[in-house]
Amino acid sequence: MQDEQEGKMLTGIYFVENSSYIKWFNEQGADVHSDENITHYMFVTINDVVDVFSSESPSSSLIEWEADQ
């Protein structure tokens, strides 16, 4: 992923195609889930990277938040 972005990790929500992580997951789980349509999503923030495997598409909404002053 960073190769595609010239070494930079950009914030956002990504759909990971041909995920080596899902291949590894299936190998570790003796291919129990290999017949399911699992998708790898990656959520990238300034401080975190969260990988999610799901057979359902995610939904999102914008929540406005104000810090206490």
GROMACS .gro file of C-alpha atoms in nm:
model
   69
    1MET     CA    1   0.000   0.000   0.000
    2GLN     CA    2   0.272   0.247   0.090
    3ASP     CA    3   0.451   0.167  -0.235
    4GLU     CA    4   0.148   0.296  -0.425
    5GLN     CA    5   0.152   0.620  -0.223
    6GLU     CA    6   0.528   0.684  -0.261
    7GLY     CA    7   0.598   0.563   0.094
    8LYS     CA    8   0.322   0.768   0.256
    9MET     CA    9   0.024   0.625   0.438
   10LEU     CA   10  -0.279   0.840   0.363
   11THR     CA   11  -0.575   0.854   0.601
   12GLY     CA   12  -0.898   0.701   0.478
   13ILE     CA   13  -1.096   0.383   0.435
   14TYR     CA   14  -0.954   0.132   0.191
   15PHE     CA   15  -1.076  -0.184   0.023
   16VAL     CA   16  -0.774  -0.416   0.000
   17GLU     CA   17  -0.771  -0.632  -0.314
   18ASN     CA   18  -0.569  -0.956  -0.333
   19SER     CA   19  -0.501  -0.927   0.039
   20SER     CA   20  -0.209  -1.135   0.158
   21TYR     CA   21  -0.351  -1.086   0.508
   22ILE     CA   22  -0.671  -1.275   0.414
   23LYS     CA   23  -0.460  -1.549   0.253
   24TRP     CA   24  -0.262  -1.579   0.577
   25PHE     CA   25  -0.587  -1.573   0.783
   26ASN     CA   26  -0.729  -1.861   0.579
   27GLU     CA   27  -0.408  -2.062   0.606
   28GLN     CA   28  -0.399  -2.018   0.985
   29GLY     CA   29  -0.764  -2.119   1.015
   30ALA     CA   30  -0.726  -2.435   0.804
   31ASP     CA   31  -0.934  -2.267   0.529
   32VAL     CA   32  -1.252  -2.285   0.742
   33HIS     CA   33  -1.367  -1.948   0.598
   34SER     CA   34  -1.214  -1.976   0.251
   35ASP     CA   35  -1.552  -2.042   0.085
   36GLU     CA   36  -1.700  -1.725   0.237
   37ASN     CA   37  -1.685  -1.395   0.055
   38ILE     CA   38  -1.463  -1.214   0.306
   39THR     CA   39  -1.343  -0.864   0.225
   40HIS     CA   40  -1.043  -0.687   0.379
   41TYR     CA   41  -1.103  -0.323   0.477
   42MET     CA   42  -0.835  -0.096   0.619
   43PHE     CA   43  -0.920   0.212   0.823
   44VAL     CA   44  -0.626   0.453   0.848
   45THR     CA   45  -0.616   0.749   1.086
   46ILE     CA   46  -0.331   0.975   1.188
   47ASN     CA   47  -0.251   0.745   1.482
   48ASP     CA   48  -0.389   0.403   1.392
   49VAL     CA   49  -0.435   0.143   1.122
   50VAL     CA   50  -0.726  -0.097   1.178
   51ASP     CA   51  -0.770  -0.401   0.954
   52VAL     CA   52  -1.121  -0.548   0.935
   53PHE     CA   53  -1.232  -0.871   0.770
   54SER     CA   54  -1.601  -0.885   0.697
   55SER     CA   55  -1.855  -1.067   0.486
   56GLU     CA   56  -2.075  -0.756   0.504
   57SER     CA   57  -2.006  -0.413   0.355
   58PRO     CA   58  -1.944  -0.146   0.619
   59SER     CA   59  -2.160   0.159   0.662
   60SER     CA   60  -2.039   0.489   0.794
   61SER     CA   61  -2.174   0.820   0.912
   62LEU     CA   62  -2.023   1.152   1.002
   63ILE     CA   63  -2.055   1.251   1.367
   64GLU     CA   64  -1.979   1.606   1.464
   65TRP     CA   65  -1.791   1.634   1.790
   66GLU     CA   66  -1.688   1.938   1.988
   67ALA     CA   67  -1.415   1.921   2.250
   68ASP     CA   68  -1.492   2.067   2.591
   69GLN     CA   69  -1.341   2.408   2.624
   0.00000   0.00000   0.00000
